[in-house]
Coordinates of C-alpha atoms and ligand atoms in Angstrom, one line a residue:
X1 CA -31.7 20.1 24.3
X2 CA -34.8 17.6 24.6
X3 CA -34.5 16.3 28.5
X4 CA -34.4 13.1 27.1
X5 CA -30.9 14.2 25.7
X6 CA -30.4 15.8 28.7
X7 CA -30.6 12.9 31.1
X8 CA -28.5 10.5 28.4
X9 CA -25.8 12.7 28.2
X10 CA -25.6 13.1 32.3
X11 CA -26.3 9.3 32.4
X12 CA -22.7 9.0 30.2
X13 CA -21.1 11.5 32.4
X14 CA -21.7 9.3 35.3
X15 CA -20.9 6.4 33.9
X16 CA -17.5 7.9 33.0
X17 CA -17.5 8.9 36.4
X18 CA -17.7 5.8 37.5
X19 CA -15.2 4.5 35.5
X20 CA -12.4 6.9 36.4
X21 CA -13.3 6.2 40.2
X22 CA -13.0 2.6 39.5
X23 CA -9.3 3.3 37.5
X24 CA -8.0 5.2 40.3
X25 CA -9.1 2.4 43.0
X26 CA -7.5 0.0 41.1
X27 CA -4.4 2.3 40.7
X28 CA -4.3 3.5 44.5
X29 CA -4.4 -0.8 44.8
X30 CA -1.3 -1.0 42.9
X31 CA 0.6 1.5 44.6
X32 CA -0.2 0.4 48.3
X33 CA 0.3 -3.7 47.0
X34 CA 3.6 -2.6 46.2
X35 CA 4.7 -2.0 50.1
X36 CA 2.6 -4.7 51.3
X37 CA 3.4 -7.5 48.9
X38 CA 3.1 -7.5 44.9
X39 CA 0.3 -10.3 44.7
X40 CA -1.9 -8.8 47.5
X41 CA -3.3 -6.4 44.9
X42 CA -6.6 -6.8 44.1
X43 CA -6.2 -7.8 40.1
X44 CA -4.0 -10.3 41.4
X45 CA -6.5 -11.8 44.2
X46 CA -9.3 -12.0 42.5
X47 CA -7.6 -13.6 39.9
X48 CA -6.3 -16.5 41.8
X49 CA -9.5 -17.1 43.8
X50 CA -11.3 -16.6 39.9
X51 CA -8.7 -19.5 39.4
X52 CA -9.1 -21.8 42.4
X53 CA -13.2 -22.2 41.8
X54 CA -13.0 -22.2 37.9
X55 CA -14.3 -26.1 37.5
X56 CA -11.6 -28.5 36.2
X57 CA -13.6 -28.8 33.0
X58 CA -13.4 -24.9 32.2
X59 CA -9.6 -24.7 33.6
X60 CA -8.6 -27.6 31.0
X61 CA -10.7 -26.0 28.6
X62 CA -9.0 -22.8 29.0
X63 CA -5.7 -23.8 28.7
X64 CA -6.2 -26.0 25.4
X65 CA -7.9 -22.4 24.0
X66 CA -5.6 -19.9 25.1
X67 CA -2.6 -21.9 26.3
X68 CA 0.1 -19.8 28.2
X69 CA -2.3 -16.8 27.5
X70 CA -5.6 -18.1 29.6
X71 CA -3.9 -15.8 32.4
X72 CA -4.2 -12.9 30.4
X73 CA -7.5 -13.8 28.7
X74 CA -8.6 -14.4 32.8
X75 CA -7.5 -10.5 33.7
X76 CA -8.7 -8.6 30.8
X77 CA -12.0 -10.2 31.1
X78 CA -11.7 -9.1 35.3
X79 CA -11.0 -5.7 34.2
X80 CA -14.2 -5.7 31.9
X81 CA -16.1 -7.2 34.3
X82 CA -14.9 -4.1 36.8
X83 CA -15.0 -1.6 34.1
X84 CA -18.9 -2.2 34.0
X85 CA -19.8 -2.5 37.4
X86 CA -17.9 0.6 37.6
X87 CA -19.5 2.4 35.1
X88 CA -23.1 0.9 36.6
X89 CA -22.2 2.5 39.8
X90 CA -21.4 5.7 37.9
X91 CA -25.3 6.1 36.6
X92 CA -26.4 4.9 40.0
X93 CA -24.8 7.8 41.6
X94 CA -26.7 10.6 39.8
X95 CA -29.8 9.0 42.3
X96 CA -28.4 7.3 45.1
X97 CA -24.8 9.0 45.4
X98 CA -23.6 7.7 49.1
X99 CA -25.1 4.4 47.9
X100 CA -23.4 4.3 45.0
X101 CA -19.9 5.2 46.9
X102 CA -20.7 2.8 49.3
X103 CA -20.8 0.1 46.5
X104 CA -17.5 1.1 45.2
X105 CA -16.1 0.2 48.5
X106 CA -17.6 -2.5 49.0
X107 CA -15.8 -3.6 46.3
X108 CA -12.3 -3.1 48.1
X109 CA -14.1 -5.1 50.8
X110 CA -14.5 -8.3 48.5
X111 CA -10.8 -7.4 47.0
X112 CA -9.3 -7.4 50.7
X113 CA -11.7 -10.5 51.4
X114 CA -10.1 -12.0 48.5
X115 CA -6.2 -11.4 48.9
X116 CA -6.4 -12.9 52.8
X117 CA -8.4 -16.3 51.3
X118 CA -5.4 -16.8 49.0
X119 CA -3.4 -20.0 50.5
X120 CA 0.0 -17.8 50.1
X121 CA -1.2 -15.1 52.5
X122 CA 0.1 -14.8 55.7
X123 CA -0.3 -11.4 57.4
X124 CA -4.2 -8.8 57.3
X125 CA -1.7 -6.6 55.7
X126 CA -2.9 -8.0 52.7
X127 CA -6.4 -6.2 52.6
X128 CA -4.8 -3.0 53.2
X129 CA -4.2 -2.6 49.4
X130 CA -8.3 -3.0 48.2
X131 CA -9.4 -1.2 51.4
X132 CA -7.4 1.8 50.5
X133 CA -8.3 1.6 47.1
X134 CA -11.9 0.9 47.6
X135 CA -11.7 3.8 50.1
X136 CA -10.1 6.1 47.4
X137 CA -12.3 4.9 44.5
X138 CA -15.8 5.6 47.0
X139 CA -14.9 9.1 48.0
X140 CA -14.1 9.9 44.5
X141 CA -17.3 9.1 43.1
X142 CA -18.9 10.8 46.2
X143 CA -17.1 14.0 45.0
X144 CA -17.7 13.6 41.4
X145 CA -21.0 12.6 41.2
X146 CA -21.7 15.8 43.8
X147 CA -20.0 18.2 40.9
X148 CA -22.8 16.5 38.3
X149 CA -26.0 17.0 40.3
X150 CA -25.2 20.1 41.7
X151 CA -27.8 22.6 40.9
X152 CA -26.4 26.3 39.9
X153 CA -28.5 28.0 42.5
X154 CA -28.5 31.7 43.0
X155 CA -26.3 32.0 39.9
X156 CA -28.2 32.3 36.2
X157 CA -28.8 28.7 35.2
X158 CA -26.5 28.5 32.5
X159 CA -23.7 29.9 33.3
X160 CA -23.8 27.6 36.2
X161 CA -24.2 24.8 34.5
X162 CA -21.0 25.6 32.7
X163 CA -19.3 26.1 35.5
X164 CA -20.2 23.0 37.5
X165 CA -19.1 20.9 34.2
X166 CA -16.2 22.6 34.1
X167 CA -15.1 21.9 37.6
X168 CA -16.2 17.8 36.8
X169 CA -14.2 17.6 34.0
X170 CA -11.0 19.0 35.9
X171 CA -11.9 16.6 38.4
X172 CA -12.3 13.4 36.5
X173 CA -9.5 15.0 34.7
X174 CA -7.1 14.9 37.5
X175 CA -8.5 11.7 39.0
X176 CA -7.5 10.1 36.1
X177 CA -4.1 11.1 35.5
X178 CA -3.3 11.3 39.3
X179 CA -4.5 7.0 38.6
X180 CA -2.5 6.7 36.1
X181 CA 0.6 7.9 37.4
X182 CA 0.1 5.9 41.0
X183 CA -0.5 2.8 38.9
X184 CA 2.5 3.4 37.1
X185 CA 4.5 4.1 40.2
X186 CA 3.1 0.6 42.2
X187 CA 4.3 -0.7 38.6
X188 CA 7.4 0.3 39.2
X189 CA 8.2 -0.4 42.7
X190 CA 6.4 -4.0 42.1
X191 CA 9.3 -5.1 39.4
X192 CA 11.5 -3.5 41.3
X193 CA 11.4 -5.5 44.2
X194 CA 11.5 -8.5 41.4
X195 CA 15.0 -7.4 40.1
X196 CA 16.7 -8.6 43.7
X197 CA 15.4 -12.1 42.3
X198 CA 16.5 -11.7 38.6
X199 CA 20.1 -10.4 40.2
X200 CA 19.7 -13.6 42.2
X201 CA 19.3 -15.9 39.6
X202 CA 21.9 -14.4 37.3
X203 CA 24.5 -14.8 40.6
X204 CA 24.2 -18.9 40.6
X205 CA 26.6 -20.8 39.6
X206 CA 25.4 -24.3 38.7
X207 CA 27.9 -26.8 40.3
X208 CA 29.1 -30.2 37.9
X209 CA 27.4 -32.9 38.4
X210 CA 29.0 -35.8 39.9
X211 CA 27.1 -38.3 37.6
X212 CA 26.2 -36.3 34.0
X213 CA 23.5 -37.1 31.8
X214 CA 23.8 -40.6 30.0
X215 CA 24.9 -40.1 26.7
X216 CA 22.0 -39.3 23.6
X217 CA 23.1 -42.0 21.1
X218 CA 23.8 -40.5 17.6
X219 CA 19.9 -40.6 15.6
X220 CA 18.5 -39.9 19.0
X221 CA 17.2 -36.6 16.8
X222 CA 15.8 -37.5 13.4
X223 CA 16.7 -35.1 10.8
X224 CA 13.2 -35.0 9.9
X225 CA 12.2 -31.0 8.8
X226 CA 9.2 -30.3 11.1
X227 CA 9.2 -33.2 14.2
X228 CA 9.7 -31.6 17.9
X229 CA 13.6 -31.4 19.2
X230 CA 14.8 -34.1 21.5
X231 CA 15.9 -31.3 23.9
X232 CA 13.3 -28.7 24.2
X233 CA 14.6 -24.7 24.7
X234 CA 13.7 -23.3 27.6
X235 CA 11.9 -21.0 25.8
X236 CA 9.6 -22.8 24.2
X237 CA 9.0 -25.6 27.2
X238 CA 5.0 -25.2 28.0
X239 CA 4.2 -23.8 30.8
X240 CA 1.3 -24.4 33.0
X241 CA 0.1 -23.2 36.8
X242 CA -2.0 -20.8 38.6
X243 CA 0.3 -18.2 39.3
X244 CA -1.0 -15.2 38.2
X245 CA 2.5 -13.1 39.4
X246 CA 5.2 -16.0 38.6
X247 CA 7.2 -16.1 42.3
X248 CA 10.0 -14.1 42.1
X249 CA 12.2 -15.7 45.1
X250 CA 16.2 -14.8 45.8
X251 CA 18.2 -17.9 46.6
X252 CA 19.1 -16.3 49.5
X253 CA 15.4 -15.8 51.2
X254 CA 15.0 -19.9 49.7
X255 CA 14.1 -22.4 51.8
X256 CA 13.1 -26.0 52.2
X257 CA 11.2 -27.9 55.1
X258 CA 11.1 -32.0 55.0
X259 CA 8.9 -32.8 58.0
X260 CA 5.8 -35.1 58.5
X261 CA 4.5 -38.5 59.5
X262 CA 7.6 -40.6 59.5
X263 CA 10.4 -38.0 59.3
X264 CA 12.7 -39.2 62.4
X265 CA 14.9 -36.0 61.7
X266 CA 13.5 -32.8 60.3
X267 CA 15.7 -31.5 57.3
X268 CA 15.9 -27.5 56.8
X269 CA 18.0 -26.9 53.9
X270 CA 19.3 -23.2 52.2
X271 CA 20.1 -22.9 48.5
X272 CA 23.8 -23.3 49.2
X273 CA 22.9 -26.7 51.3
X274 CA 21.3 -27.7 48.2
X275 CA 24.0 -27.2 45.5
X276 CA 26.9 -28.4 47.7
X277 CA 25.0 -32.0 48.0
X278 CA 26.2 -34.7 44.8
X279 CA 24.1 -33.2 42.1
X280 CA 22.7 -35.0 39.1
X281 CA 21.8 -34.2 35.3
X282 CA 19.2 -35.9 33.7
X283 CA 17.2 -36.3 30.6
X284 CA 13.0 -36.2 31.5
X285 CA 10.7 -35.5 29.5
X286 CA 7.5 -33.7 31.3
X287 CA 3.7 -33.9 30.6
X288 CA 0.6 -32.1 31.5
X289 CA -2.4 -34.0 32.4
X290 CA -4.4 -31.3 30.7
X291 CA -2.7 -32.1 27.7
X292 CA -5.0 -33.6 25.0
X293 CA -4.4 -36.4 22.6
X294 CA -2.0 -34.7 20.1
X295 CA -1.4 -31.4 22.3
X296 CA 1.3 -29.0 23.0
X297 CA 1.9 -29.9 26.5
X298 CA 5.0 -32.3 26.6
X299 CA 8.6 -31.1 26.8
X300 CA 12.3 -32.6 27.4
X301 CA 15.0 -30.9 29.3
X302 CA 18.0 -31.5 31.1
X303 CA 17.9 -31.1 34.6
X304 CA 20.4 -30.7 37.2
X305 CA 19.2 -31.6 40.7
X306 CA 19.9 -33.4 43.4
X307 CA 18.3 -36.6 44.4
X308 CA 14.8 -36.6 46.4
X309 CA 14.8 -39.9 47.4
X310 CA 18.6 -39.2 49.6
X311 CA 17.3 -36.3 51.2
X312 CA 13.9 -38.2 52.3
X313 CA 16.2 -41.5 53.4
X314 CA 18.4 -38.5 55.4
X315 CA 15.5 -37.2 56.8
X316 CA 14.4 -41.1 58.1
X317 CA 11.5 -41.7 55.4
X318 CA 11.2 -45.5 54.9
X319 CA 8.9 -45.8 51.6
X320 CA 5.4 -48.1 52.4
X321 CA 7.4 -50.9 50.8
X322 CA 9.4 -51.1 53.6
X323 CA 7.4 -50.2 56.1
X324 CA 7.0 -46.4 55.9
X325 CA 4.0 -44.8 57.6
X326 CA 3.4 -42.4 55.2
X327 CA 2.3 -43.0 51.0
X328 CA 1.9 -39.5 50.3
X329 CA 4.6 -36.9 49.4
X330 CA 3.0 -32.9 49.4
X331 CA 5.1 -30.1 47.5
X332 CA 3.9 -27.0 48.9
X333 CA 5.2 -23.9 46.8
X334 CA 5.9 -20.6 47.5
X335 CA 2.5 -19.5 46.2
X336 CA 0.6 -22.2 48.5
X337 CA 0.3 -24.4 45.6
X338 CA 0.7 -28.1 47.1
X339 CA 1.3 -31.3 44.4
X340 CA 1.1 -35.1 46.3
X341 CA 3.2 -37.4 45.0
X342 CA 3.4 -41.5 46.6
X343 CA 6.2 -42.0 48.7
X344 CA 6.8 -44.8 46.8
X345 CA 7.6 -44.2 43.9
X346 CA 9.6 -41.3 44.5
X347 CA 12.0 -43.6 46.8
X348 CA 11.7 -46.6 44.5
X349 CA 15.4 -45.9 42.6
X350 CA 14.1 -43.3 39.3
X351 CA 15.7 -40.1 39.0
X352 CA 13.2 -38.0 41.3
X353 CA 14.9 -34.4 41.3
X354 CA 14.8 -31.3 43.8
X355 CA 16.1 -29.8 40.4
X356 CA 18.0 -26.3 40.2
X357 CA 19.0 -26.8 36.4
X358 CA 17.0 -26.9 33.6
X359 CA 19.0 -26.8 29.9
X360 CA 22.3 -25.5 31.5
X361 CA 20.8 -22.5 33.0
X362 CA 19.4 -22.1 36.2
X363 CA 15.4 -22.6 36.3
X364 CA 13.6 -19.7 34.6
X365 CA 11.4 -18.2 36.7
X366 CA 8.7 -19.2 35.0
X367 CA 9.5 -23.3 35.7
X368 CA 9.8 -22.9 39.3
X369 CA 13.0 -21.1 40.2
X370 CA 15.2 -21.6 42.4
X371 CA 14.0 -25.4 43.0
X372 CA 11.2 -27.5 42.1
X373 CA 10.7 -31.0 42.0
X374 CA 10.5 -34.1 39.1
X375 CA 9.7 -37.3 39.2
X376 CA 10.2 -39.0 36.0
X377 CA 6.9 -41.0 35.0
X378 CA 4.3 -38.7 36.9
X379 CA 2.0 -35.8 35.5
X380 CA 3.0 -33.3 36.5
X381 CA 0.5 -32.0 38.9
X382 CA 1.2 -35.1 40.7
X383 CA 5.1 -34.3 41.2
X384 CA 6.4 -31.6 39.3
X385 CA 5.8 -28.6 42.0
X386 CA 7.7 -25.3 41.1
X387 CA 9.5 -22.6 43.5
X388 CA 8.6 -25.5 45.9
X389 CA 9.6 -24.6 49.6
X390 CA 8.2 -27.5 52.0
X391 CA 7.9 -31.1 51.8
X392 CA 5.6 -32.9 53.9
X393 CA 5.1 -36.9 54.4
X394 CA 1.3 -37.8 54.9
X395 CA -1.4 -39.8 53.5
X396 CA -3.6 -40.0 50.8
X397 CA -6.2 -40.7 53.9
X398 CA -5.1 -37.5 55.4
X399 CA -4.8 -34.9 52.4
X400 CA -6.2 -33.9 48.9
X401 CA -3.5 -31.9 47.4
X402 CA -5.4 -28.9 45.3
X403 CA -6.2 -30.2 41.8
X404 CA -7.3 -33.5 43.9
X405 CA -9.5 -31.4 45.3
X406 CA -11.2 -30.3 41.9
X407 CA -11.8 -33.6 40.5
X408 CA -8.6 -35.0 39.4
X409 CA -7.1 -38.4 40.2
X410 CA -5.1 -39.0 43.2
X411 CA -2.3 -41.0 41.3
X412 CA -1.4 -39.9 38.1
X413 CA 1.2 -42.2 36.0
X414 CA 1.8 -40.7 32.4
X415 CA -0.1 -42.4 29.8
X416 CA 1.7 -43.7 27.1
X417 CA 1.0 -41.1 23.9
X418 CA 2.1 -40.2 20.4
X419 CA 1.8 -37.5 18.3
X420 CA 2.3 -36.5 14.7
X421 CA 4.3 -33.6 14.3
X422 CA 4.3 -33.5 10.6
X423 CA 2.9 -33.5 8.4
X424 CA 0.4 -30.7 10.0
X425 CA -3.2 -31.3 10.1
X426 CA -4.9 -30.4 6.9
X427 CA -1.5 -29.5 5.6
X428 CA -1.3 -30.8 1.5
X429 CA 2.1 -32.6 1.6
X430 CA 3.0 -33.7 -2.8
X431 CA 2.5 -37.0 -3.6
X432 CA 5.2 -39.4 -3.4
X433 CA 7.3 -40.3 -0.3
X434 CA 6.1 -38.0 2.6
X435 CA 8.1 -38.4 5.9
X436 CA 5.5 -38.3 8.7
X437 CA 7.4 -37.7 11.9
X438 CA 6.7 -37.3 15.6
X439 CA 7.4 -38.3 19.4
X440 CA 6.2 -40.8 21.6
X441 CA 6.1 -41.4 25.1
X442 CA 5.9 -43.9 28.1
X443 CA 8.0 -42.1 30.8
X444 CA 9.9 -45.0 32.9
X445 CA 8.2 -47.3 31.1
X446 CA 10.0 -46.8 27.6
X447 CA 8.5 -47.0 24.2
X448 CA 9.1 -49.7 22.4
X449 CA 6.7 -49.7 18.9
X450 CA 5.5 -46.9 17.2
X451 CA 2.9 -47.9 14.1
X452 CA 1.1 -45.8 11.6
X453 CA -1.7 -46.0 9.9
X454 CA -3.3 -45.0 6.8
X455 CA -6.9 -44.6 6.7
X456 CA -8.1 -48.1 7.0
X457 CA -5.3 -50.1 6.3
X458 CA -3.1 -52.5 7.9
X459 CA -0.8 -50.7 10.8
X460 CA 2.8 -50.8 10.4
X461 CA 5.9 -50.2 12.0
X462 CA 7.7 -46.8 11.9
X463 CA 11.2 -46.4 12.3
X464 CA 11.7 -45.3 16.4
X465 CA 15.2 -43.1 17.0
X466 CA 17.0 -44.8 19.6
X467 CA 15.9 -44.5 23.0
X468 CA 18.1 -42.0 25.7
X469 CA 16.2 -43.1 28.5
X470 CA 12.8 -44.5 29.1
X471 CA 12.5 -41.7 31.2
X472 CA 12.7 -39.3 27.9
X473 CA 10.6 -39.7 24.4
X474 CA 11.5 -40.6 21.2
X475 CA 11.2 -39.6 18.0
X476 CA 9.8 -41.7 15.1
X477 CA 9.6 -41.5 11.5
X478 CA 7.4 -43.3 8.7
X479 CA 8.2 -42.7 4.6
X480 CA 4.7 -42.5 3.7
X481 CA 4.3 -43.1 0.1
X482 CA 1.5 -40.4 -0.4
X483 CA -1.4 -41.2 -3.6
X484 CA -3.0 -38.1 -4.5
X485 CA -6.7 -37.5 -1.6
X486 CA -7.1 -37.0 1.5
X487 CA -6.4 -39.3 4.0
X488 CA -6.3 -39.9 7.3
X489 CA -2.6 -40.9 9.2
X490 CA -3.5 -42.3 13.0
X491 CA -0.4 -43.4 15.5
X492 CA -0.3 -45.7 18.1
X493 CA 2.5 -46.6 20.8
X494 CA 3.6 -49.7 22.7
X495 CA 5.0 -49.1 25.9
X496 CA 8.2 -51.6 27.4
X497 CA 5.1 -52.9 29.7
X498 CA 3.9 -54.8 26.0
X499 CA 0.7 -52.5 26.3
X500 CA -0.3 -50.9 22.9
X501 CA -2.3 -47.2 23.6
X502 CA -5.8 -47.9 23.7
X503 CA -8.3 -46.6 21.0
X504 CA -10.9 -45.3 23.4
X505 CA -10.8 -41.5 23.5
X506 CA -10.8 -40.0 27.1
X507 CA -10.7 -36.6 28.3
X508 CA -8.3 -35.4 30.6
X509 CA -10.4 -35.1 33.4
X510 CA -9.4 -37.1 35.7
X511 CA -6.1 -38.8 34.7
X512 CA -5.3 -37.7 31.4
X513 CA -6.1 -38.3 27.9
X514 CA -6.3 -41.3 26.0
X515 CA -6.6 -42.5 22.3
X516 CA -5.1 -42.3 19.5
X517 CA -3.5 -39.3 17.4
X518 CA -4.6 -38.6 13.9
X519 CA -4.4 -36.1 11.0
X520 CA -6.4 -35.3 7.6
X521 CA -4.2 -34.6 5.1
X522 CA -4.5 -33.8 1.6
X523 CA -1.9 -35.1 -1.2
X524 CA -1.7 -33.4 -4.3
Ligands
LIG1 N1 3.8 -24.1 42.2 C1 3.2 -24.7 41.2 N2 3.8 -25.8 40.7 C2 3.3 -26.4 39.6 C3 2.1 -26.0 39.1 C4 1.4 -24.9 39.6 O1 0.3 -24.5 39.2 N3 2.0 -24.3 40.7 N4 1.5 -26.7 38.0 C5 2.0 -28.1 37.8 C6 1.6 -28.6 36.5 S1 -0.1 -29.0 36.3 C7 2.5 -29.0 35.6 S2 2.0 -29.8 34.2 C8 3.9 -28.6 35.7 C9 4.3 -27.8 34.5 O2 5.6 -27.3 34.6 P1 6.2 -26.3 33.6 O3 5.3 -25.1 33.6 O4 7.6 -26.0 34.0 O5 6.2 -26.9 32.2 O6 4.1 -27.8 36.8 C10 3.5 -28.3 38.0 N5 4.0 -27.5 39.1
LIG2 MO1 -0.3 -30.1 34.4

């Protein structure tokens, strides 16, 4: 072998090396985060703190790219990240070996540094997981890269260089599979400990409510092929937060705190406390900020809840109208997420829900079980905080919620939007009549006018379903009359308020998008 071979293939060896060391850290993570708590591992920390400082710009943008996926896309591309380092440290070992250990620990060090900066820990117990693992992954590289650069001494050289591969191979070998099967134990033990909550959830039984939905007239869904249901399934309601583990909470260990500036009596309530109150079920329909002109992130349920604005009155909250101290309303969740919402219009009669229903089923996990909160009209990270556990009254003086804190507005009414459903963009409808279908909405304003508009002509009205509530959207349909070329269809929407959607394309950033929804189609 030319040394130049020589020293590639040892270079390879360490980097594999390195990589196993950095697999088993990770693994020995796993298993240790499974007794402290699931999302003190380090894959899980890093993530959320990768999450908390990604600009607004890059979140928004990663959420229109990969949608529900971005969490994913966010971990594989943390484990690549790791995976190279590791791999890096590996080579740097076959010079500087307690260095090189030293650095794979002092990656447990930012792991642990990590887990205790995330808002929902509470206890150094959190560390222990990337200490340990660090620990683990360091030594193990110690030892491995020792069985690379050991020099067959008094033995003849090759035979000892046999027999010192031999004995790294067992080793990476073992370290590998001894990684694998801690990971998959901490694996284990992690969903485990998330079955008492999916028991939990499968014990509730959602009490009638004492005033039911109002009725959805008849044509309140078009029977247009292709246009987004009036109720959306649980299963395919968007879903968007920062939780990197979605909170797996019992009803049992559930909780909720009302306290702050104003509150004349403190208000602890338990799950049970919660559904024995009068309960209501109503139609909303819910909206991301981060959802772009024509997007995916808009849904309608019905949700069973109870009312936010009794509790608060119960509690002694007087909204600013009538002399309340505090304007702002913070959600904190479970996962230290916190949402601010003004007092006032939370108290100022709409539907505002601590809501424990969504579609006749009790909130999936994913959309905040046990409780979260609604307010009809709102974005919804102005009001719409899942597996929400304390409520407290302040001031928009006082406190910047967290996506307040990375640029977004402080008040956040839903902008009146609508999309075409169908047909799809660059879709090549036949000529002749072509229904073009989709929803629009105003929440607690109300829609009142949808138009359409083809290419350059004159706007005109297209037939609107009838309304449920203002709190919900509506469907709309136009018989387009399709000549053969492409052309361009373009909604607008008039809101109860008399305002007509403005033309003047907005991002999201800071308040949500505006403009007006378009497609190219083809008719041939
Ligand atoms: N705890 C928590 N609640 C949250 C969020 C979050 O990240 N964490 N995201 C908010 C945002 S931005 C929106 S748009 C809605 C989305 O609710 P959904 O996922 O049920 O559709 O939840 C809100 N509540
Ligand atoms: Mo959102």
């Amino acid at each position: 072998m030319s040394n130049n071979k020589t020293v590639l293939v040892r270079a390879l060896w360490a980097a594999l090396a390195g990589l196993v060391s950095g697999y088993a850290a990770l693994a020995a993570a796993e298993l240790v985060s499974a007794w402290v708590r699931p999302e003190s591992g380090p894959l899980t920390a890093v993530g959320g703190g990768a999450i908390d400082r990604t600009p607004a710009a890059v979140k928004d943008w990663a959420i229109r790219n990969f949608g529900t996926n971005d969490k994913l896309v966010l971990q594989a591309g943390i484990l690549v990240v790791i995976a190279l380092l590791a791999m890096g440290l590996g080579v740097l070992s076959l010079r500087w070996r307690r260095i090189a250990a030293a650095g794979v620990a002092l990656f447990g060090v930012v792991g642990a540094a990590a887990a205790l900066e995330r808002p929902d820990s509470e206890s150094f117990s959190d560390a222990v997981p990337s200490l340990v693992g660090g620990l683990i992954g360091g030594v193990l590289l110690y030892v491995l890269a020792g069985l690379l650069t050991a020099r067959p001494e008094s033995r003849d050289a090759d035979a000892g260089r046999a027999w010192d591969r031999r004995r790294f191979l067992v080793a990476t070998g073992a370290a590998a599979v001894g990684g694998t099967v801690a990971g998959g134990v901490g694996r284990a033990l992690n969903s485990s400990s998330a079955r008492d909550a999916v028991a939990s959830r499968a014990a509730v039984v959602l009490p009638r409510p004492v005033s039911t939905a109002p009725p959805v007239p008849a044509g309140a869904a078009l029977r247009v092929p292709g246009v987004s249901p009036f109720t959306t399934p649980n299963r395919d309601f968007y879903r968007v937060d920062t939780a990197l583990v979605v909170p797996k909470v019992t009803t049992g260990e559930w909780s909720l705190r009302i306290h702050g500036k104003g509150v004349r009596r403190e208000l602890r309530l338990s799950f049970d406390d919660l559904l024995r109150r009068e309960l209501i079920e109503r139609d909303i329909t819910l909206t991301c900020v981060s959802n772009e002109v024509g997007g995916p992130y808009v849904g309608n349920a019905r949700w069973l809840g109870a009312r936010l604005s009794e509790l608060l009155a119960e509690a002694g909250v007087r909204p600013p109208s009538r002399g309340g101290t505090a304007d702002q309303l913070v959600a904190r969740s479970v996962d230290g997420m916190t949402l601010g919402s003004p007092v006032e219009d939370v108290m100022d009669g709409r539907d505002a829900l601590l809501a424990v229903g969504m579609n006749g089923e009790p909130l999936p996990f994913e959309h905040g079980f046990p409780v979260r909160m609604l307010v009809p009209g709102l974005y919804g990270y102005v009001s719409a905080c899942k597996w929400i556990e304390d409520i407290e009254l302040t001031t928009f003086d006082a406190y910047d919620p967290y996506w307040v804190k990375r640029k977004w507005a402080r008040k956040a009414p839903i902008k009146t939007q609508a999309r075409i459903d169908t047909p799809k963009p660059f879709g090549r409808p036949k000529t002749g009549t072509v229904m073009v279908a989709g929803v629009a909405w105003a929440q607690h304003r109300g829609i009142d006018r949808v138009e359409i508009r083809v290419d350059d002509g004159p706007w005109q009205p297209a037939d609107l379903a009838p309304e449920a509530t203002r709190d919900t959207w509506r469907q709309w349909s136009f018989p387009w009359r399709a000549v053969p070329g492409t052309h361009t269809l373009t909604v607008r929407a008039t809101d109860r308020t008399g305002e007509t959607q403005t033309e003047r394309r907005t991002r999201t950033v800071p308040d949500g998008a505006s403009g007006w929804h378009s497609v190219v189609v083809t008719a041939d």
